[in-house]
Amino acid sequence: MRERLITSPPRDDGRSATPGLLPGSSLDQFHAWWAQRHRASHFSVERISFPELDAWAFDDDTGNLVHSSGKFFTVEGLQVRTDGLDIWSQPVINQPEIGVLGIIVKEFDGVLHCLMQAKMEPGNVNTLQLSPTVQATRSNYTRVHRGAATRYLEYFLGHRRGKVLVDVLQSEQGAWFWRKRNRNMVVQVTEDIPLHEDYCWLSLAQLRELSRIDNLINMDARTVLSCFPFEPSGTDSGDEFTAALIRSCRSGGGAGGARHTTGEILSWFTDAKTRCDWTARLTPLSKVTGWIRGEEEISDEHQRHFRIIAVAVEAGTREVKRWTQPLLFPRGEGRAVFLVRQFDGVLHVLVQARPEYGLMDLVEMAPTVHLLPGEELSSVHEDFLRHSLSSPDVRVHYDQVLSEEGGRFYEALTRYQIIEVGEDVPAEPPPNFRWMTVRQLMDLLRHGHYLNIEARSLLACLHSLY
Amino acid sequence: MRERLITSPPRDDGRSATPGLLPGSSLDQFHAWWAQRHRASHFSVERISFPELDAWAFDDDTGNLVHSSGKFFTVEGLQVRTDGLDIWSQPVINQPEIGVLGIIVKEFDGVLHCLMQAKMEPGNVNTLQLSPTVQATRSNYTRVHRGAATRYLEYFLGHRRGKVLVDVLQSEQGAWFWRKRNRNMVVQVTEDIPLHEDYCWLSLAQLRELSRIDNLINMDARTVLSCFPFEPSGTDSGDEFTAALIRSCRSGGGAGGARHTTGEILSWFTDAKTRCDWTARLTPLSKVTGWIRGEEEISDEHQRHFRIIAVAVEAGTREVKRWTQPLLFPRGEGRAVFLVRQFDGVLHVLVQARPEYGLMDLVEMAPTVHLLPGEELSSVHEDFLRHSLSSPDVRVHYDQVLSEEGGRFYEALTRYQIIEVGEDVPAEPPPNFRWMTVRQLMDLLRHGHYLNIEARSLLACLHSLY
């Protein structure tokens, strides 16, 4: 059984290379360039069976799905235990090496622009998404796969390194990855740098506009953008919500306006970690219970969670031309929501301290509500949250479907929402929730282990609202 | 073979309870009280063989040394791998639960005092050491061992909680523990609290004085004291070193005077973590290679590292009266050194980004030089460090032997030194070192995963120098 999932026509090699998108271009020009990138790309992804994988196989001893080089990533088992009892096990993607997600920024005519990439990933629902300048695993940039060198990497790690504005390890999906982190970097350059055809210069304002389009800005771009240290430069706008949001970007960190001090927030978070009474560890995939390994996929018996599948990929503008790999394929769409509320004219975000089995530090700050694909609203314990999510009386400021990492997940989509609520959502929420300002979240993003990937995505979306 | 290690006479139960040490007492009064506590304590520790352990046994499947309750801690294996190859394995103490190390502070006559405890631990070289108000594992305070309730715990976790000044998870020995963290807390109270006979009120100045005595202030007290957010209140003293130290406590965090900005420090640290190319995981103790399990101890073949031993303990003033447990017994004394140097009148500490196999986040900021027990100065790669440590031309400001955690380690001693150097130690050190101010270290201590336990001990010692 072979299923052809995405196909584009191969590129005409006689055509001359198209330039990248220059700074100062309009969004119309961006869309024309983007359509052109789509036409120029050749990409096909087929599902294959596990035995058809090249260089990937199930290890005889452990049952883990591993690459013959011992590099890239492995699919292993995750075992959760509490009070000496095993309570849950599942497959998990283990990729201990730290990759680089980096955006180059440069001023053109006084306006800061970001160098973004049109990048294909095998799991992308729409082939191409807008990615950071550099998005490379350690295997990529140390060239384990003997492909081309990673373009622009020298501006982050090499002799051409720009001024470092952001440089922090941040976690990725705790439900599917084992303690995965990537190095989120932003570097500012002043020199001229070559513009390759797959790259475009976009201003922050343009990126914020584009974040209102479904499945365009990829997860890796969102996490780096969330770490940008810039406050909005404008004065309070006439719109009450925008004014409250801008005040939120300036409240906290000693400036007042926040409901809690940083010390109180950190203590609340430490308390939440201390309450977490389970531990997780890697286990051989063959010891995972309740999951079935077939020829085509590994799935849980009740078909509620996700599958591990295998694909063959052919690409014209990636570092290598053809490869096979496993991917994690969720069942349906996830949902991640920030509830926000104004207190004394300052917008606050209701943040959840949420344990996830695959997180290195067990608990991170998460969206107010996060439903994994397959989870129902009824699984949310708190009445006020279920009410807010189904009420017509709330103001929905952001509501888009965005993609998770297409290099490891197959068509993993999440509906991201920012919903403003009123006094029916309590000022004193249950113990695992806290109202925080945007500035407080931004300050914590200088450090790892605080905001999880879905919360960072939502923070990037929140910045698109002013 | 039984070896009686520490014995004190049992307490005369007819005697009336002695009160704790009141605030405002002199250090002479402290020492008299301390001697009295020694006399009043009954404590004996004997080495026993593994089969003599109660409720502890080697698991048939894994060979791990475990307690029958599934709680407390286990001795398991740690496996280190790089590029798909196993490069090192060793026994390791795994205690995933998070305990509380907390100090109550209160003002008396305008002077802040700390409530400290005279506490016995089986591994202490001298039975009693000065400990935090509360030093309790989760098993302790949830009363797994059915002993008495943890005294004063309600001021940290219960209804009597004071104003929280410090509340952060900090790591412990990465060479011996698997990802161990404890919750470091300082709470300030205003109410009157009862003073039990094993407790004393000491001012910060008195605690600094007492930190110049070998093996008096225990590791748990040092780590909590290192997290105290107080800057020295005095003006610059006439002494040049003290003035440079006080300036160091105020330099950084936007105030200038530091050689590097916080952003530069964080980027350097992220870079160090990214360079770390091995991974560690738990493995069954029976799969650890190069270590031998006998009746009395587990030891490496070359007798270079440490042993796992078993002891029987009898105590009169602990929560329970008699118990047996494993301990980790190092071979000899460790050494931890901060090299410090003045730059433009501001003292800087040479901090090392040091990977340790048992650390959750792999790399933390460590002393300039840290030699584990059994390691020689010749194992230090950098010439300038070996030179400074053996040179008579340096100024040694602090040089004391202090104990590591006596609840898990048997007679684990480290020589802590703070040594001032001049221009022969480079202003631009090798990549894994950075000059930082005391204030920069203090700011990072609001968060976990930054300073390792030995660096925190040295920071507490550094505060004793003004």
Short mmCIF file of N, CA and C in Angstrom, two decimals, chain B residues 178-255:
data_model
loop_
_atom_site.label_atom_id
_atom_site.label_comp_id
_atom_site.label_asym_id
_atom_site.label_seq_id
_atom_site.Cartn_x
_atom_site.Cartn_y
_atom_site.Cartn_z
N TRP B 178 21.56 11.41 40.69
CA TRP B 178 20.87 11.48 39.41
C TRP B 178 19.81 12.57 39.46
N ARG B 179 20.14 13.72 38.90
CA ARG B 179 19.17 14.79 38.72
C ARG B 179 18.44 15.19 39.98
N LYS B 180 19.19 15.23 41.07
CA LYS B 180 18.58 15.57 42.36
C LYS B 180 18.41 17.07 42.48
N ARG B 181 17.26 17.47 42.95
CA ARG B 181 17.02 18.88 43.27
C ARG B 181 16.33 18.98 44.61
N ASN B 182 16.55 20.07 45.30
CA ASN B 182 15.78 20.38 46.48
C ASN B 182 15.21 21.78 46.37
N ARG B 183 14.15 21.98 47.13
CA ARG B 183 13.48 23.27 47.13
C ARG B 183 14.13 24.14 48.19
N ASN B 184 14.86 25.16 47.77
CA ASN B 184 15.53 26.07 48.68
C ASN B 184 14.57 27.21 49.02
N MET B 185 14.26 27.37 50.30
CA MET B 185 13.29 28.39 50.70
C MET B 185 13.82 29.24 51.85
N VAL B 186 13.46 30.53 51.81
CA VAL B 186 13.64 31.41 52.95
C VAL B 186 12.30 32.10 53.17
N VAL B 187 11.77 31.99 54.38
CA VAL B 187 10.52 32.69 54.68
C VAL B 187 10.75 33.61 55.87
N GLN B 188 10.13 34.79 55.79
CA GLN B 188 10.27 35.75 56.88
C GLN B 188 8.98 35.76 57.69
N VAL B 189 9.11 35.66 59.01
CA VAL B 189 7.93 35.70 59.87
C VAL B 189 8.02 36.91 60.79
N THR B 190 6.86 37.32 61.29
CA THR B 190 6.83 38.39 62.29
C THR B 190 6.26 37.87 63.61
N GLU B 191 5.49 36.80 63.53
CA GLU B 191 4.88 36.26 64.75
C GLU B 191 5.93 35.60 65.65
N ASP B 192 5.56 35.38 66.90
CA ASP B 192 6.41 34.61 67.81
C ASP B 192 6.33 33.14 67.44
N ILE B 193 7.46 32.47 67.39
CA ILE B 193 7.40 31.03 67.12
C ILE B 193 8.16 30.31 68.22
N PRO B 194 7.70 29.11 68.57
CA PRO B 194 8.34 28.39 69.68
C PRO B 194 9.76 27.99 69.30
N LEU B 195 10.65 28.00 70.29
CA LEU B 195 12.06 27.67 70.05
C LEU B 195 12.36 26.32 70.69
N HIS B 196 12.51 25.32 69.83
CA HIS B 196 12.82 23.98 70.33
C HIS B 196 14.28 23.89 70.73
N GLU B 197 14.61 22.95 71.61
CA GLU B 197 15.97 22.89 72.17
C GLU B 197 17.07 22.66 71.14
N ASP B 198 16.75 22.05 70.00
CA ASP B 198 17.78 21.80 68.99
C ASP B 198 17.97 22.97 68.02
N TYR B 199 17.33 24.10 68.29
CA TYR B 199 17.36 25.21 67.34
C TYR B 199 17.96 26.45 67.97
N CYS B 200 18.50 27.32 67.10
CA CYS B 200 19.13 28.54 67.61
C CYS B 200 18.85 29.69 66.65
N TRP B 201 18.74 30.88 67.18
CA TRP B 201 18.62 32.09 66.35
C TRP B 201 20.01 32.70 66.19
N LEU B 202 20.45 32.86 64.95
CA LEU B 202 21.76 33.47 64.69
C LEU B 202 21.59 34.57 63.65
N SER B 203 22.30 35.67 63.84
CA SER B 203 22.25 36.74 62.83
C SER B 203 23.07 36.33 61.61
N LEU B 204 22.85 37.01 60.50
CA LEU B 204 23.65 36.72 59.29
C LEU B 204 25.13 36.94 59.57
N ALA B 205 25.45 37.99 60.33
CA ALA B 205 26.86 38.26 60.64
C ALA B 205 27.46 37.10 61.43
N GLN B 206 26.68 36.57 62.37
CA GLN B 206 27.18 35.42 63.15
C GLN B 206 27.36 34.18 62.27
N LEU B 207 26.41 33.96 61.36
CA LEU B 207 26.54 32.81 60.46
C LEU B 207 27.78 32.95 59.59
N ARG B 208 28.08 34.18 59.17
CA ARG B 208 29.29 34.39 58.36
C ARG B 208 30.53 34.08 59.17
N GLU B 209 30.55 34.53 60.42
CA GLU B 209 31.66 34.17 61.31
C GLU B 209 31.80 32.65 61.41
N LEU B 210 30.69 31.99 61.61
CA LEU B 210 30.73 30.54 61.85
C LEU B 210 31.11 29.76 60.59
N SER B 211 30.96 30.39 59.43
CA SER B 211 31.34 29.67 58.21
C SER B 211 32.86 29.59 58.07
N ARG B 212 33.60 30.22 58.99
CA ARG B 212 35.06 30.08 59.00
C ARG B 212 35.50 28.90 59.86
N ILE B 213 34.57 28.11 60.32
CA ILE B 213 34.92 26.91 61.12
C ILE B 213 34.69 25.67 60.26
N ASP B 214 35.65 24.76 60.25
CA ASP B 214 35.53 23.53 59.45
C ASP B 214 34.29 22.72 59.87
N ASN B 215 33.62 22.18 58.87
CA ASN B 215 32.56 21.19 59.09
C ASN B 215 31.49 21.61 60.11
N LEU B 216 31.18 22.90 60.13
CA LEU B 216 30.13 23.33 61.06
C LEU B 216 28.82 23.60 60.29
N ILE B 217 28.86 24.46 59.30
CA ILE B 217 27.63 24.78 58.57
C ILE B 217 27.46 23.75 57.46
N ASN B 218 26.36 23.02 57.48
CA ASN B 218 26.25 21.89 56.56
C ASN B 218 25.88 22.34 55.15
N MET B 219 25.95 21.42 54.21
CA MET B 219 25.73 21.75 52.80
C MET B 219 24.35 22.35 52.57
N ASP B 220 23.35 21.80 53.25
CA ASP B 220 21.98 22.26 53.03
C ASP B 220 21.81 23.69 53.50
N ALA B 221 22.47 24.04 54.61
CA ALA B 221 22.42 25.43 55.07
C ALA B 221 23.16 26.33 54.08
N ARG B 222 24.30 25.87 53.57
CA ARG B 222 25.08 26.72 52.66
C ARG B 222 24.30 27.03 51.40
N THR B 223 23.62 26.02 50.83
CA THR B 223 22.91 26.30 49.58
C THR B 223 21.77 27.29 49.81
N VAL B 224 21.06 27.17 50.93
CA VAL B 224 19.98 28.14 51.19
C VAL B 224 20.58 29.52 51.44
N LEU B 225 21.66 29.60 52.22
CA LEU B 225 22.29 30.90 52.49
C LEU B 225 22.78 31.56 51.20
N SER B 226 23.26 30.74 50.25
CA SER B 226 23.77 31.31 48.99
C SER B 226 22.66 32.00 48.21
N CYS B 227 21.42 31.57 48.42
CA CYS B 227 20.29 32.15 47.68
C CYS B 227 19.72 33.39 48.35
N PHE B 228 20.22 33.77 49.53
CA PHE B 228 19.72 34.98 50.20
C PHE B 228 19.89 36.17 49.27
N PRO B 229 18.84 36.97 49.13
CA PRO B 229 18.91 38.06 48.15
C PRO B 229 19.51 39.35 48.70
N PHE B 230 20.17 39.31 49.86
CA PHE B 230 20.61 40.56 50.48
C PHE B 230 21.98 41.00 49.98
N GLU B 231 22.07 42.29 49.64
CA GLU B 231 23.38 42.89 49.39
C GLU B 231 23.94 43.38 50.70
N PRO B 232 25.29 43.50 50.77
CA PRO B 232 25.88 44.06 51.99
C PRO B 232 25.38 45.49 52.16
N SER B 233 25.05 45.85 53.42
CA SER B 233 24.45 47.16 53.64
C SER B 233 25.50 48.24 53.88
N GLY B 234 26.70 47.85 54.28
CA GLY B 234 27.72 48.85 54.64
C GLY B 234 28.23 49.62 53.43
N THR B 235 28.92 50.71 53.70
CA THR B 235 29.61 51.43 52.64
C THR B 235 30.96 50.75 52.43
N ASP B 236 31.67 51.19 51.39
CA ASP B 236 32.97 50.59 51.09
C ASP B 236 33.88 50.70 52.32
N SER B 237 34.47 49.59 52.68
CA SER B 237 35.38 49.62 53.83
C SER B 237 36.74 50.10 53.36
N GLY B 238 37.64 50.38 54.32
CA GLY B 238 38.98 50.84 53.97
C GLY B 238 39.78 49.77 53.26
N ASP B 239 39.52 48.50 53.57
CA ASP B 239 40.24 47.38 52.98
C ASP B 239 39.91 47.28 51.49
N GLU B 240 40.94 47.24 50.64
CA GLU B 240 40.73 47.28 49.19
C GLU B 240 39.96 46.05 48.71
N PHE B 241 40.29 44.87 49.23
CA PHE B 241 39.62 43.65 48.80
C PHE B 241 38.14 43.69 49.16
N THR B 242 37.85 44.08 50.40
CA THR B 242 36.45 44.14 50.85
C THR B 242 35.67 45.14 50.00
N ALA B 243 36.30 46.28 49.71
CA ALA B 243 35.62 47.28 48.89
C ALA B 243 35.31 46.71 47.51
N ALA B 244 36.26 45.98 46.93
CA ALA B 244 36.05 45.38 45.60
C ALA B 244 34.95 44.32 45.65
N LEU B 245 34.89 43.61 46.78
CA LEU B 245 33.87 42.58 46.94
C LEU B 245 32.48 43.23 47.07
N ILE B 246 32.40 44.29 47.85
CA ILE B 246 31.10 44.96 48.03
C ILE B 246 30.66 45.57 46.70
N ARG B 247 31.61 46.15 45.96
CA ARG B 247 31.24 46.68 44.63
C ARG B 247 30.75 45.54 43.74
N SER B 248 31.36 44.36 43.86
CA SER B 248 30.97 43.20 43.04
C SER B 248 29.53 42.77 43.33
N CYS B 249 29.12 42.93 44.59
CA CYS B 249 27.75 42.58 44.98
C CYS B 249 26.74 43.56 44.38
N ARG B 250 27.24 44.69 43.86
CA ARG B 250 26.33 45.72 43.32
C ARG B 250 26.52 45.93 41.82
N SER B 251 27.41 45.16 41.21
CA SER B 251 27.73 45.38 39.79
C SER B 251 27.09 44.30 38.93
N GLY B 252 26.50 44.73 37.84
CA GLY B 252 25.76 43.79 36.98
C GLY B 252 24.28 44.07 37.13
N GLY B 253 23.48 43.32 36.39
CA GLY B 253 22.04 43.53 36.46
C GLY B 253 21.67 44.94 36.04
N GLY B 254 22.38 45.49 35.05
CA GLY B 254 22.07 46.81 34.54
C GLY B 254 22.87 47.92 35.21
N ALA B 255 23.55 47.59 36.31
CA ALA B 255 24.22 48.65 37.07
C ALA B 255 25.64 48.93 36.59
#
